Amino acid sequence: MRATRLRAPRFPPESAEIPKGLSVWSVVRWALLAWIALHILEVFFLRAGMLSLPLFLLVAGWVLYRFKQPSRGAAGDTLRRLAERVVKEFNQRK
């Protein structure tokens, strides 16, 4: 009799939260490609390199916005903790 091996699932379970929208890595990759394209374009148009600073500020602003966004479950967790604290304080005052 042979022992059978259990295989790990190939995909994350359905309950796993899959982020939607662009990831930070893909935006940074596109910004790097745009920066390289700006330097190539600067060979033909001398002032094209001046667009690299606005490009950098745009990407930095997007990354900060993306990281400061609360996760989807954070609001529910915060409300639950707040409700538990209110119930605890209410029970202590009785």
Short mmCIF file of C-alpha atoms in Angstrom, two decimals:
data_model
loop_
_atom_site.label_atom_id
_atom_site.label_comp_id
_atom_site.label_asym_id
_atom_site.label_seq_id
_atom_site.Cartn_x
_atom_site.Cartn_y
_atom_site.Cartn_z
CA MET A 1 0.00 0.00 0.00
CA ARG A 2 1.41 3.38 -1.00
CA ALA A 3 1.09 6.51 1.09
CA THR A 4 -0.63 9.35 -0.70
CA ARG A 5 0.67 12.88 -0.46
CA LEU A 6 -1.66 15.74 0.18
CA ARG A 7 -1.21 18.62 -2.18
CA ALA A 8 -1.52 22.22 -1.19
CA PRO A 9 -4.22 24.15 -3.06
CA ARG A 10 -2.95 26.00 -6.09
CA PHE A 11 -5.01 29.12 -5.58
CA PRO A 12 -5.72 31.10 -2.42
CA PRO A 13 -8.95 30.16 -0.67
CA GLU A 14 -12.10 32.07 -1.54
CA SER A 15 -12.01 33.95 1.75
CA ALA A 16 -8.62 35.48 0.92
CA GLU A 17 -8.85 39.16 0.11
CA ILE A 18 -7.52 39.90 -3.36
CA PRO A 19 -6.54 43.54 -3.80
CA LYS A 20 -8.15 45.32 -6.71
CA GLY A 21 -6.61 47.99 -8.88
CA LEU A 22 -3.01 48.55 -9.77
CA SER A 23 -0.35 47.30 -7.42
CA VAL A 24 2.43 49.56 -6.23
CA TRP A 25 5.02 47.44 -8.05
CA SER A 26 3.24 47.79 -11.41
CA VAL A 27 2.99 51.58 -11.02
CA VAL A 28 6.67 51.86 -10.09
CA ARG A 29 7.55 49.67 -13.08
CA TRP A 30 5.52 51.88 -15.43
CA ALA A 31 7.07 55.01 -13.92
CA LEU A 32 10.55 53.57 -14.48
CA LEU A 33 9.69 52.81 -18.11
CA ALA A 34 8.32 56.35 -18.53
CA TRP A 35 11.51 57.79 -17.00
CA ILE A 36 13.65 55.79 -19.45
CA ALA A 37 11.41 56.93 -22.32
CA LEU A 38 11.83 60.54 -21.18
CA HIS A 39 15.60 60.21 -21.33
CA ILE A 40 15.41 58.73 -24.80
CA LEU A 41 13.02 61.49 -25.84
CA GLU A 42 15.43 64.08 -24.44
CA VAL A 43 17.89 63.15 -27.19
CA PHE A 44 15.44 64.58 -29.74
CA PHE A 45 13.72 67.26 -27.61
CA LEU A 46 16.09 69.01 -25.21
CA ARG A 47 13.52 70.05 -22.61
CA ALA A 48 11.75 66.68 -22.29
CA GLY A 49 13.83 65.80 -19.21
CA MET A 50 12.01 68.49 -17.26
CA LEU A 51 8.97 66.19 -17.13
CA SER A 52 10.78 63.69 -14.88
CA LEU A 53 10.14 65.72 -11.70
CA PRO A 54 6.34 65.91 -12.22
CA LEU A 55 6.39 62.21 -13.08
CA PHE A 56 8.23 61.42 -9.84
CA LEU A 57 5.84 63.57 -7.78
CA LEU A 58 2.83 61.91 -9.38
CA VAL A 59 4.10 58.40 -8.63
CA ALA A 60 5.13 59.34 -5.07
CA GLY A 61 1.71 60.86 -4.42
CA TRP A 62 -0.06 57.77 -5.74
CA VAL A 63 2.07 55.43 -3.63
CA LEU A 64 1.37 57.49 -0.49
CA TYR A 65 -2.35 57.50 -1.29
CA ARG A 66 -2.32 53.76 -1.85
CA PHE A 67 -0.57 52.96 1.42
CA LYS A 68 -2.70 55.31 3.51
CA GLN A 69 -5.95 53.75 2.36
CA PRO A 70 -7.45 51.63 5.12
CA SER A 71 -8.04 48.00 4.29
CA ARG A 72 -11.59 46.84 3.66
CA GLY A 73 -11.90 45.03 6.98
CA ALA A 74 -10.36 47.85 9.04
CA ALA A 75 -13.61 49.83 9.34
CA GLY A 76 -15.51 46.80 10.65
CA ASP A 77 -12.75 45.98 13.13
CA THR A 78 -12.68 49.57 14.38
CA LEU A 79 -16.46 49.64 14.84
CA ARG A 80 -16.39 46.29 16.64
CA ARG A 81 -13.66 47.46 19.05
CA LEU A 82 -15.55 50.70 19.66
CA ALA A 83 -18.79 48.80 20.38
CA GLU A 84 -16.98 46.43 22.76
CA ARG A 85 -15.48 49.38 24.63
CA VAL A 86 -18.89 51.10 24.91
CA VAL A 87 -20.49 47.89 26.23
CA LYS A 88 -17.68 47.42 28.74
CA GLU A 89 -18.01 51.00 30.02
CA PHE A 90 -21.80 50.68 30.18
CA ASN A 91 -21.52 47.47 32.24
CA GLN A 92 -19.03 49.08 34.62
CA ARG A 93 -21.37 51.99 35.38
CA LYS A 94 -24.24 49.71 36.49
#
